[in-house]
Coordinates of C-alpha atoms in Angstrom, one line a residue:
M59 CA 105.1 161.5 114.5
I60 CA 105.9 161.4 118.2
N61 CA 107.1 158.0 119.6
D62 CA 106.6 156.6 123.1
T63 CA 110.1 157.7 124.2
Q64 CA 109.4 161.3 123.2
L65 CA 106.0 161.3 125.0
K66 CA 107.7 160.0 128.1
R67 CA 110.3 162.7 127.9
R68 CA 107.7 165.4 127.6
E69 CA 105.9 164.2 130.7
Y70 CA 109.2 164.0 132.6
D71 CA 110.2 167.5 131.5
K72 CA 106.8 168.8 132.7
V73 CA 107.3 167.3 136.2
Y74 CA 111.0 168.4 136.2
N75 CA 110.2 172.1 135.4
M76 CA 107.4 172.2 138.1
T77 CA 109.5 170.9 140.9
R78 CA 113.1 172.0 140.4
D79 CA 115.0 174.7 142.2
V80 CA 116.1 176.7 139.2
E81 CA 119.1 178.5 140.7
N82 CA 120.5 175.7 143.0
P83 CA 119.2 172.2 142.3
L84 CA 119.9 169.9 145.2
V85 CA 122.7 167.3 144.7
T86 CA 122.8 164.1 146.8
V87 CA 126.3 162.7 146.9
I88 CA 126.4 159.0 148.0
I89 CA 129.7 157.6 149.4
T90 CA 129.7 153.8 149.6
C91 CA 132.4 152.4 151.9
Y92 CA 133.6 148.9 152.7
N93 CA 136.9 148.8 154.6
Y94 CA 138.2 152.1 153.2
G95 CA 139.1 153.5 156.6
N96 CA 142.4 154.9 155.3
Y97 CA 140.8 156.9 152.5
V98 CA 137.2 157.7 153.5
K99 CA 138.0 160.9 155.4
E100 CA 139.6 162.4 152.3
A101 CA 136.5 161.5 150.3
I102 CA 134.1 163.0 152.8
D103 CA 136.0 166.2 153.2
S104 CA 136.2 166.7 149.4
V105 CA 132.4 166.7 149.3
L106 CA 131.9 169.0 152.3
Q107 CA 134.4 171.5 150.9
Q108 CA 132.7 171.9 147.5
T109 CA 132.3 175.3 146.1
Y110 CA 128.7 174.3 145.2
K111 CA 126.8 174.4 148.5
N112 CA 123.4 172.9 147.9
I113 CA 124.6 169.4 148.6
N114 CA 123.5 166.7 151.0
L115 CA 125.8 163.7 151.7
L116 CA 124.7 160.1 152.2
I117 CA 127.4 157.8 153.6
I118 CA 126.6 154.1 153.5
N119 CA 128.9 151.8 155.6
D120 CA 128.6 148.4 154.0
G121 CA 129.6 146.3 157.0
S122 CA 133.2 147.4 157.2
T123 CA 135.4 145.4 159.5
D124 CA 138.2 148.0 159.7
N125 CA 138.1 151.5 161.3
S126 CA 135.8 152.9 158.6
L127 CA 132.8 153.4 160.8
Q128 CA 134.8 155.2 163.5
V129 CA 136.0 157.7 160.9
I130 CA 132.5 158.1 159.4
N131 CA 130.9 158.6 162.8
K132 CA 133.0 161.8 163.4
Y133 CA 130.7 163.5 160.8
R134 CA 127.3 162.6 162.5
R135 CA 126.9 166.2 163.7
E136 CA 127.2 167.6 160.2
E137 CA 123.8 169.0 159.2
R138 CA 124.2 167.9 155.6
V139 CA 125.4 164.4 156.4
K140 CA 123.2 161.2 156.8
I141 CA 124.9 157.9 157.8
V142 CA 123.6 154.4 157.2
S143 CA 125.5 151.5 158.7
R144 CA 124.6 147.8 158.4
K145 CA 126.0 144.4 157.7
N146 CA 127.8 143.7 154.4
R147 CA 125.5 143.4 151.3
G148 CA 128.0 144.2 148.5
I149 CA 128.5 147.1 146.2
V150 CA 125.4 146.5 143.9
Y151 CA 123.0 146.4 146.8
T152 CA 124.6 149.4 148.4
R153 CA 124.5 151.5 145.2
N154 CA 120.8 150.6 144.7
E155 CA 120.1 151.5 148.3
G156 CA 121.7 154.9 147.7
L157 CA 119.4 155.5 144.7
D158 CA 116.4 154.7 146.8
L159 CA 117.4 157.0 149.7
A160 CA 118.7 160.0 147.6
N161 CA 116.4 163.0 147.5
G162 CA 118.4 165.5 145.4
E163 CA 117.4 166.5 141.9
Y164 CA 120.8 165.1 140.9
I165 CA 122.7 162.1 142.3
C166 CA 126.4 161.5 142.3
F167 CA 128.2 158.6 143.8
L168 CA 131.7 158.8 145.2
D169 CA 133.8 155.7 146.0
A170 CA 135.4 156.0 149.4
D171 CA 138.9 155.7 148.0
D172 CA 138.4 158.5 145.4
F173 CA 137.9 162.2 146.0
F174 CA 136.5 165.4 144.3
N175 CA 138.3 168.5 143.4
G176 CA 136.8 171.6 145.0
D177 CA 134.7 172.7 142.1
Y178 CA 133.8 169.2 140.8
I179 CA 130.0 169.4 141.6
E180 CA 129.8 173.0 140.4
K181 CA 131.2 172.1 137.0
M182 CA 129.2 169.0 136.6
V183 CA 125.9 170.8 137.5
A184 CA 126.8 173.6 135.1
V185 CA 127.0 171.2 132.2
A186 CA 123.8 169.4 133.2
E187 CA 121.9 172.6 133.3
E188 CA 123.3 174.0 130.1
Y189 CA 122.5 170.9 128.0
S190 CA 119.5 169.5 130.0
S191 CA 121.6 166.3 130.5
D192 CA 120.4 163.1 132.1
V193 CA 124.0 162.0 132.8
V194 CA 127.2 164.1 132.9
Y195 CA 130.4 162.1 132.9
P196 CA 133.9 163.4 133.8
N197 CA 137.5 162.8 132.6
W198 CA 139.8 160.8 134.8
C199 CA 142.8 161.8 136.8
V200 CA 144.2 158.4 137.8
F201 CA 146.5 158.1 140.8
G202 CA 147.8 155.5 143.2
D203 CA 149.5 152.4 141.7
E204 CA 149.3 154.2 138.3
E205 CA 149.3 157.9 137.4
Y206 CA 148.0 159.4 134.2
K207 CA 145.1 161.6 132.9
K208 CA 142.4 160.0 130.7
E209 CA 140.4 162.4 128.6
F210 CA 137.3 161.1 126.8
S211 CA 135.6 162.2 123.7
E212 CA 132.0 163.4 123.4
F213 CA 129.3 160.8 123.9
S214 CA 128.1 158.3 121.5
L215 CA 126.4 155.0 122.2
Q216 CA 129.0 153.1 120.1
R217 CA 131.8 154.6 122.1
L218 CA 130.2 153.5 125.4
I219 CA 129.6 150.0 124.1
T220 CA 133.3 149.7 123.0
Q221 CA 134.5 151.4 126.2
E222 CA 136.2 154.2 124.4
I223 CA 134.5 156.4 127.0
H224 CA 133.8 155.4 130.6
C225 CA 130.9 156.6 132.7
T226 CA 132.0 156.0 136.3
S227 CA 129.7 156.0 139.2
E228 CA 131.0 159.5 140.0
S229 CA 129.0 160.8 137.0
L230 CA 126.2 163.2 137.7
I231 CA 122.8 161.6 137.2
R232 CA 119.4 163.4 137.0
R233 CA 117.3 161.4 139.5
L234 CA 114.0 161.5 137.6
S235 CA 115.7 160.1 134.5
I236 CA 116.7 156.9 136.2
E237 CA 113.2 155.5 135.8
G238 CA 113.6 152.1 137.3
H239 CA 117.2 151.5 136.2
K240 CA 119.2 149.6 138.8
F241 CA 122.7 148.3 139.3
E242 CA 122.7 144.6 138.5
S243 CA 126.2 143.1 137.6
E244 CA 127.4 141.5 140.8
K245 CA 130.8 140.3 139.4
I246 CA 132.3 143.3 137.7
A247 CA 131.5 146.5 135.7
E248 CA 128.2 147.3 137.5
D249 CA 128.8 151.0 136.5
W250 CA 129.2 150.2 132.8
D251 CA 126.2 147.9 132.9
F252 CA 124.0 150.6 134.6
F253 CA 124.9 153.5 132.3
L254 CA 124.7 151.3 129.2
G255 CA 121.1 150.5 130.1
M256 CA 120.4 154.2 130.5
A257 CA 122.0 155.0 127.2
L258 CA 120.1 152.3 125.4
S259 CA 116.9 153.8 126.7
D260 CA 117.7 157.1 125.0
K261 CA 118.9 159.1 128.0
K262 CA 121.0 162.2 127.2
F263 CA 124.7 162.0 128.1
N264 CA 127.3 164.9 128.0
L265 CA 131.0 165.2 128.8
A266 CA 132.2 167.7 131.4
K267 CA 135.4 168.5 129.5
D268 CA 137.1 170.5 132.2
C269 CA 136.1 168.2 135.1
Y270 CA 138.3 165.3 136.4
I271 CA 137.5 162.7 139.0
N272 CA 140.5 161.7 141.1
Y273 CA 140.3 158.0 140.5
R274 CA 142.5 155.8 142.7
V275 CA 143.9 152.6 141.1
R276 CA 145.1 149.9 143.6
K277 CA 146.1 146.3 143.2
H278 CA 144.0 143.5 144.6
T279 CA 140.7 145.4 144.3
R280 CA 137.5 143.7 143.2
A281 CA 138.1 144.6 139.5
T282 CA 141.7 143.4 139.5
A283 CA 141.4 140.3 141.7
S284 CA 139.1 138.3 139.3
P285 CA 140.9 136.0 136.9
Y286 CA 141.8 137.8 133.7
W287 CA 139.7 135.7 131.4
D288 CA 136.8 135.8 133.7
N289 CA 136.7 139.6 133.6
M290 CA 136.7 139.5 129.9
Y291 CA 133.9 136.9 129.9
Y292 CA 131.7 139.1 132.2
F293 CA 132.0 142.0 129.8
V294 CA 130.8 139.8 126.9
E295 CA 128.0 138.5 129.1
I296 CA 126.7 142.0 129.9
L297 CA 126.7 142.9 126.2
E298 CA 124.8 139.7 125.3
K299 CA 122.2 140.6 127.9
W300 CA 121.6 144.0 126.4
S301 CA 121.8 142.8 122.8
K302 CA 118.8 140.5 123.5
K303 CA 116.8 143.5 124.9
Y304 CA 117.9 146.0 122.2
P305 CA 118.8 143.8 119.2
D306 CA 118.4 146.9 116.9
K307 CA 121.2 148.7 118.8
I308 CA 123.6 145.9 119.7
R309 CA 123.7 143.1 117.2
P310 CA 124.7 139.8 118.7
L311 CA 127.2 139.1 116.0
D312 CA 129.0 142.4 116.6
L313 CA 129.8 141.7 120.3
P314 CA 133.3 143.1 121.1
V315 CA 136.0 141.1 122.8
H316 CA 136.8 142.6 126.3
A317 CA 139.6 142.3 128.8
G318 CA 139.3 145.3 131.1
R319 CA 138.8 147.5 128.1
I320 CA 137.9 146.9 124.4
R321 CA 141.0 146.0 122.3
D322 CA 139.3 145.1 119.1
K323 CA 135.9 144.4 117.6
H324 CA 135.2 141.3 115.6
I325 CA 132.8 138.3 115.4
A326 CA 133.0 136.2 118.5
S327 CA 130.7 133.3 119.2
Q328 CA 132.6 130.6 121.1
D329 CA 133.9 131.2 124.6
S330 CA 137.1 129.3 123.9
I331 CA 137.9 131.5 120.9
I332 CA 137.3 134.6 122.8
R333 CA 139.6 133.6 125.6
Y334 CA 142.4 132.4 123.4
K335 CA 142.2 135.5 121.3
E336 CA 142.4 137.7 124.3
K337 CA 145.4 135.8 125.6
L338 CA 146.9 136.3 122.2
I339 CA 146.5 140.1 122.4
E340 CA 148.0 140.1 125.9
D341 CA 151.1 138.2 124.6
Q342 CA 151.2 140.7 121.7
D343 CA 151.2 143.7 124.0
K344 CA 154.0 142.3 126.1
L345 CA 155.9 141.6 122.9
I346 CA 155.7 145.1 121.6
V347 CA 156.7 146.6 125.0
R348 CA 159.8 144.4 125.1
L349 CA 160.7 144.8 121.5
D350 CA 160.8 148.6 121.6
G351 CA 163.8 148.5 124.0
D352 CA 166.4 146.3 122.4
L353 CA 167.1 145.6 118.7
R354 CA 169.2 142.6 119.3
N355 CA 166.3 140.6 120.9
K356 CA 163.6 141.4 118.4
K357 CA 163.8 138.3 116.3
N358 CA 164.1 136.0 119.4
E359 CA 161.1 137.7 121.0
I360 CA 158.9 137.2 117.9
K361 CA 160.0 133.6 117.8
N362 CA 159.1 133.1 121.4
I363 CA 155.6 134.6 120.9
T364 CA 154.9 132.7 117.7
N365 CA 155.9 129.5 119.4
S366 CA 153.8 130.1 122.5
K367 CA 150.9 127.9 123.3
S368 CA 148.3 130.6 123.1
Y369 CA 149.5 131.7 119.6
R370 CA 149.5 128.1 118.2
L371 CA 146.0 127.4 119.8
S372 CA 144.7 130.7 118.4
R373 CA 145.8 129.7 114.9
V374 CA 143.8 126.5 115.3
L375 CA 140.7 128.0 116.9
A376 CA 140.6 131.6 115.6
Y377 CA 142.9 132.1 112.7
P378 CA 140.3 133.5 110.3
V379 CA 139.3 136.3 112.7
V380 CA 140.5 139.8 112.6
V381 CA 142.7 139.6 115.7
S382 CA 145.0 137.0 114.1
R383 CA 145.4 139.2 111.0
K384 CA 146.2 142.2 113.2
L385 CA 148.8 140.3 115.1
K386 CA 150.5 139.2 111.9
S387 CA 150.4 142.8 110.8
K388 CA 152.0 144.1 114.0
I389 CA 154.7 141.5 113.9
N390 CA 155.4 142.4 110.3
N391 CA 155.6 146.1 111.4
V392 CA 158.1 145.2 114.2
L393 CA 160.2 143.2 111.7
R394 CA 160.1 146.1 109.3
R395 CA 161.2 148.5 112.0
H396 CA 163.9 146.1 113.0
R397 CA 165.3 145.9 109.5
E398 CA 165.1 149.7 109.1
D399 CA 166.8 150.3 112.4
K400 CA 169.5 147.8 111.6
Q401 CA 170.2 149.3 108.2
I402 CA 170.4 152.9 109.5
A403 CA 172.4 151.9 112.5
K404 CA 174.8 150.1 110.2
E405 CA 175.2 153.2 108.0
Y406 CA 176.3 155.1 111.1
G407 CA 178.2 152.4 112.8
V408 CA 180.6 151.4 110.0
Q409 CA 181.7 155.1 109.8
M410 CA 182.4 155.4 113.6
N411 CA 185.9 154.0 113.5
W412 CA 186.9 156.5 116.1
I413 CA 185.1 154.5 118.8
G414 CA 187.5 153.8 121.6
M415 CA 189.7 156.9 121.1
G416 CA 188.3 158.4 124.3
A417 CA 188.3 162.1 125.0
S418 CA 192.0 162.3 125.0
G419 CA 192.8 162.6 121.3
S420 CA 194.7 165.6 122.6
N421 CA 195.5 166.5 126.1
N422 CA 194.0 169.9 125.4
V423 CA 190.6 168.6 124.3
T424 CA 187.9 169.7 126.7
F425 CA 184.7 169.2 124.6
A426 CA 183.3 168.0 121.4
V427 CA 181.6 169.9 118.6
V428 CA 178.8 168.1 116.8
V429 CA 177.5 169.8 113.6
H430 CA 174.7 168.6 111.3
L431 CA 175.6 170.0 107.9
F432 CA 172.5 169.5 105.9
Y433 CA 172.9 172.7 103.9
F434 CA 176.6 173.0 102.9
D435 CA 176.2 176.7 102.0
N436 CA 176.4 177.4 105.7
W437 CA 179.9 175.9 106.1
P438 CA 181.8 179.2 105.6
L439 CA 179.8 180.7 108.4
F440 CA 180.3 177.7 110.6
N441 CA 184.0 177.6 109.8
K442 CA 184.4 181.2 110.8
K443 CA 182.7 180.6 114.1
L444 CA 184.8 177.5 114.9
K445 CA 187.9 179.6 114.3
L446 CA 186.9 181.6 117.3
L447 CA 187.3 178.6 119.6
E448 CA 190.8 177.9 120.9
K449 CA 192.7 175.6 118.5
N450 CA 193.1 172.0 119.6
S451 CA 190.6 172.6 122.4
F452 CA 187.8 170.5 120.8
D453 CA 187.2 167.4 118.6
L454 CA 184.9 168.0 115.6
F455 CA 182.2 165.6 114.4
I456 CA 180.1 166.5 111.4
T457 CA 177.0 164.6 110.3
M458 CA 175.7 165.3 106.8
P459 CA 173.8 163.6 104.0
R460 CA 175.7 161.5 101.5
Q461 CA 175.0 164.0 98.7
N462 CA 177.3 166.4 100.4
E463 CA 180.2 163.9 100.3
E464 CA 182.0 166.0 97.6
F465 CA 182.5 168.8 100.1
A466 CA 184.3 166.6 102.7
E467 CA 187.7 167.5 101.3
I468 CA 186.9 171.2 101.7
I469 CA 186.2 170.6 105.4
K470 CA 189.3 168.5 105.9
R471 CA 191.6 171.3 104.6
D472 CA 191.0 173.3 107.8
Y473 CA 190.2 170.3 110.1
P474 CA 192.3 167.3 109.1
E475 CA 191.2 165.4 112.2
V476 CA 187.4 165.9 111.6
K477 CA 185.2 162.8 111.9
I478 CA 182.5 162.9 109.2
I479 CA 179.5 160.6 109.4
Y480 CA 177.2 160.4 106.4
S481 CA 173.6 160.2 107.8
P482 CA 170.3 159.4 106.1
N483 CA 167.8 162.2 106.1
R484 CA 165.8 160.9 109.0
G485 CA 165.1 162.5 112.4
R486 CA 166.1 166.0 111.3
D487 CA 169.3 167.1 113.2
I488 CA 168.2 165.2 116.3
L489 CA 168.7 161.5 115.4
P490 CA 172.2 162.2 114.0
F491 CA 173.1 164.0 117.1
L492 CA 171.9 161.2 119.4
M493 CA 173.8 158.6 117.4
V494 CA 177.0 160.5 117.8
A495 CA 176.5 161.8 121.3
K496 CA 175.8 158.3 122.6
V497 CA 179.2 157.1 121.5
L498 CA 180.9 160.3 122.7
Y499 CA 179.4 159.7 126.1
E500 CA 180.5 156.1 126.2
N501 CA 184.0 157.3 125.4
G502 CA 184.4 159.9 128.1
Y503 CA 183.3 163.2 126.6
K504 CA 181.6 165.4 129.1
T505 CA 180.4 168.4 127.1
V506 CA 179.2 169.0 123.6
L507 CA 178.5 172.1 121.5
K508 CA 175.7 171.3 119.1
F509 CA 174.5 173.3 116.1
H510 CA 173.2 172.6 112.7
S511 CA 172.2 174.1 109.3
K512 CA 168.7 172.8 109.0
K513 CA 166.9 176.1 108.4
S514 CA 163.3 177.0 109.3
T515 CA 162.2 176.9 105.7
H516 CA 158.6 177.5 106.6
W517 CA 159.2 181.2 107.3
D518 CA 161.3 183.9 105.6
G519 CA 163.5 184.6 108.6
G520 CA 164.9 181.1 108.9
Q521 CA 168.5 181.9 107.9
S522 CA 168.8 185.0 110.1
W523 CA 167.2 183.1 113.0
L524 CA 169.9 180.4 112.6
E525 CA 172.7 183.0 112.5
G526 CA 171.3 184.9 115.5
M527 CA 171.4 181.7 117.6
L528 CA 174.9 180.9 116.5
S529 CA 176.2 184.4 117.3
Q530 CA 175.0 183.9 120.9
I531 CA 176.5 180.5 121.6
I532 CA 179.8 181.2 119.8
P533 CA 180.0 185.0 120.2
N534 CA 182.6 187.3 118.6
N535 CA 183.1 188.9 122.0
K536 CA 186.1 187.0 123.4
R537 CA 185.3 187.9 127.0
T538 CA 181.8 186.4 126.6
L539 CA 183.2 183.3 124.9
K540 CA 185.6 182.8 127.7
Q541 CA 182.7 183.1 130.2
I542 CA 180.8 180.4 128.2
L543 CA 183.8 178.0 128.3
N544 CA 184.1 178.6 132.1
T545 CA 180.4 178.0 132.6
V546 CA 180.1 174.7 130.7
S547 CA 182.9 173.3 132.8
K548 CA 181.1 173.8 136.1
E549 CA 180.1 170.8 138.1
N550 CA 176.3 171.2 138.0
F551 CA 176.2 172.5 134.4
G552 CA 173.2 171.3 132.3
V553 CA 172.5 173.4 129.2
L554 CA 173.6 176.8 127.8
G555 CA 171.7 178.2 124.8
P556 CA 170.7 181.4 123.0
A557 CA 168.8 183.8 125.1
D558 CA 166.5 184.9 122.3
V559 CA 165.0 181.4 121.8
Y560 CA 164.4 180.2 125.4
Y561 CA 160.7 179.6 125.3
P562 CA 158.1 178.3 127.8
L563 CA 157.2 174.6 127.6
T564 CA 153.6 175.6 126.9
I565 CA 154.6 176.7 123.4
N566 CA 152.9 174.3 120.9
F567 CA 152.4 171.9 123.8
P568 CA 149.2 170.3 122.5
A569 CA 151.2 169.2 119.4
N570 CA 154.1 167.8 121.3
G571 CA 152.6 166.7 124.7
K572 CA 151.9 163.1 123.8
H573 CA 155.4 162.3 122.7
M574 CA 156.9 164.1 125.7
T575 CA 154.6 162.3 128.1
N576 CA 155.6 158.9 126.7
I577 CA 159.3 159.7 126.8
I578 CA 159.3 161.1 130.4
S579 CA 157.1 158.2 131.6
N580 CA 159.5 155.7 130.1
I581 CA 162.8 157.2 131.4
K582 CA 161.5 158.6 134.7
S583 CA 158.0 157.6 135.7
R584 CA 154.3 158.5 135.1
R585 CA 154.4 160.5 138.3
V586 CA 157.2 162.7 137.0
A587 CA 155.6 163.1 133.6
R588 CA 152.3 164.1 135.2
R589 CA 154.0 166.6 137.6
V590 CA 156.2 168.2 134.9
L591 CA 153.8 168.2 131.9
Q592 CA 150.5 168.7 133.7
E593 CA 150.8 170.3 137.1
D594 CA 154.0 172.3 136.7
R595 CA 154.2 172.8 132.9
K596 CA 154.5 176.6 133.1
K597 CA 157.6 176.2 135.4
Y598 CA 159.7 174.7 132.6
G599 CA 161.3 176.0 129.4
F600 CA 163.5 174.9 126.5
F601 CA 165.8 176.3 123.9
G602 CA 164.1 176.3 120.5
G603 CA 166.3 175.4 117.5
T604 CA 168.5 172.9 119.3
M605 CA 171.7 174.8 119.2
F606 CA 173.4 174.7 122.6
W607 CA 176.2 173.6 124.8
I608 CA 175.1 170.6 126.8
S609 CA 176.3 168.2 129.5
L610 CA 176.1 164.6 128.0
D611 CA 175.6 163.2 131.5
S612 CA 172.4 165.3 131.9
I613 CA 170.8 163.8 128.8
Q614 CA 172.3 160.3 128.7
E615 CA 168.8 158.8 129.5
L616 CA 167.6 160.1 126.1
F617 CA 170.2 158.0 124.2
R618 CA 167.9 155.0 124.3
Y619 CA 165.9 156.8 121.5
S620 CA 168.8 156.7 119.1
S621 CA 166.9 154.4 116.7
A622 CA 165.4 155.5 113.4
S623 CA 162.1 153.8 114.0
Y624 CA 161.2 156.4 116.7
F625 CA 161.3 159.2 114.1
E626 CA 158.8 159.9 111.4
P627 CA 160.0 160.0 107.8
E628 CA 161.0 163.5 106.7
A629 CA 158.1 165.4 105.2
G630 CA 158.7 169.0 105.8
Q631 CA 157.4 168.9 109.4
I632 CA 156.8 172.1 111.2
D633 CA 156.0 170.8 114.6
G634 CA 154.5 167.8 116.5
T635 CA 157.0 165.1 115.5
F636 CA 159.1 162.9 117.8
A637 CA 162.1 165.1 116.9
H638 CA 160.3 168.2 118.1
A639 CA 159.4 166.5 121.4
L640 CA 163.1 165.6 122.0
E641 CA 164.1 169.2 121.1
R642 CA 162.2 170.3 124.2
L643 CA 163.4 167.4 126.4
F644 CA 167.1 168.2 125.8
C645 CA 166.4 171.1 128.2
V646 CA 163.6 169.7 130.3
I647 CA 165.4 166.5 131.3
P648 CA 168.3 168.5 132.8
E649 CA 165.8 170.7 134.5
I650 CA 164.1 167.7 136.1
E651 CA 167.5 166.7 137.3
A652 CA 168.0 170.2 138.9
K653 CA 170.9 171.0 136.6
D654 CA 171.8 174.7 136.0
I655 CA 170.5 176.3 132.9
Y656 CA 172.3 179.3 131.3
E657 CA 171.6 181.6 128.4
S658 CA 173.9 183.8 126.4
T659 CA 173.0 187.1 124.7
G660 CA 176.4 187.2 122.9
D661 CA 177.4 190.0 125.4
K662 CA 176.9 188.2 128.7
V663 CA 176.1 184.8 130.2
V664 CA 173.3 184.6 132.7
K665 CA 172.1 181.7 134.9
R666 CA 168.3 181.6 134.5
T667 CA 165.3 180.2 136.1
Y668 CA 163.5 177.4 134.3
A669 CA 160.3 179.3 133.6
S670 CA 160.0 181.7 130.7
N671 CA 157.5 184.3 129.4
N672 CA 159.1 184.6 126.0
I673 CA 156.2 183.8 123.7
P674 CA 157.3 184.2 120.1
S675 CA 155.1 185.9 117.5
W676 CA 155.0 182.8 115.3
S677 CA 153.4 180.6 118.0
E678 CA 149.8 179.9 116.9
D679 CA 149.3 177.1 119.4
H680 CA 150.2 178.4 122.8
D681 CA 148.8 176.4 125.7
K682 CA 147.8 179.2 128.0

């Protein structure tokens, strides 16, 4: 049986098919401007330079008091541009005015401080036409005071309600599907309110996966200037309004708690509880950020939070609700991580009795060798290779699991001064290396030769792969070995690794990108992470297998990650773990610092560019 909504849709489709320009439906872009004189030219130009040409542009100057109108008036002679200028009425009135004046089959707003990529409208229209969409929403490319990309999932009403997806005003809207919907929320979130109303009335939404709106984030805007709790209250107020109109789709008792975005969903009926719970979550987020940095302060930080006024009030007002339980769970997780870190750090620390010896254990020592000896059956091979290095030219440090302790005496026969550190099986060869390298750096060592015996057990060539890398970084060819030793002592030296395994950063990037983004954002900035991992990803490479000569100064920023809690428990991982992300960054971080990268074939040493086209046959997840 056909319901009223389906009948209305059939009538709409009939009118739509009779009036539309099939090949090039007209799109009206509406730029709303209030005191954006510094940005509006970029917004206007981004519309006029679209690859999709059937566009008209409506610019509404909402009573600007800066130079916005002077900038806008320079476009009055443009045939596709219409300008409206009047006294200030506010964003809601201005958006509704744009809806009334638009004559395109599609409507797309553009805030005057944002801008489109050249093919933005073309991509959006293509999605709308393919899926007969009423609304097409983009992903975000955030810039300004913050920089990151935000990619959303496919549409569902629940995701829109909980703000897991965001439909900005820059979404493409089929004009005939608006059917009386207006912008209403004067205080905040008028876009969310508008699109939520359309979604609740069964309009069809689709995501333009390959399309990004360049969304500027600035301090002291309308959204950020309102008091924190007031913003949260307005979100709840909007949901309460729609829950009364559509009680079958938004149950009043399921209203989420908001503060800029949804953090959690639980029953909330009293304003005081909502506000104190939200403050509690804010305190919790600050706690987690602070705790991740310094083990020594973890207990004190937890004590400070649990003694805070908001926490104590929340226990009185909202203890039974989900958010309190989740906070307790997070604090317990932090304490667990703290205990785990402390225990593993202790296992390493008590063995490092060589702290303070410096790099001058011998006047001839020029570098350190750090070996992770997980499989002892490789020791004869390693010993043979170490013999090729000049005697007394290096200090040797070996990390290995406690179950290999019986072999320690065998190692000491040839290397009486070796320092052996028994390491838990956590973080593959990466965590043991970081634990040792951090102390080496603090004690004056400049260069480290790193190799290990953790084989690639997920494929048959694992052992030969390991031996091939080793033969290139410690070659039998004495001339090449001397060339390596000269290279690693150069002033701008970064990394030298095996030529066969220098891969492009795009290899398995989808599996490792999240960890790499977080790490680079923390030690550098979000801007650098975006440039390296999004814009210039194909310009960087790394040595697979983590066997290399490396300058400790070039990677000293990574030593902050020498804590076990960053690394997943060992479970036969193939790729995508925290350790695999660091494997790439041992090379990428020096590249960001413009250090020199070298590769050795075993017969010669070559300084190379950062980019690589060496895509291995085993790579099943190459980001092209």
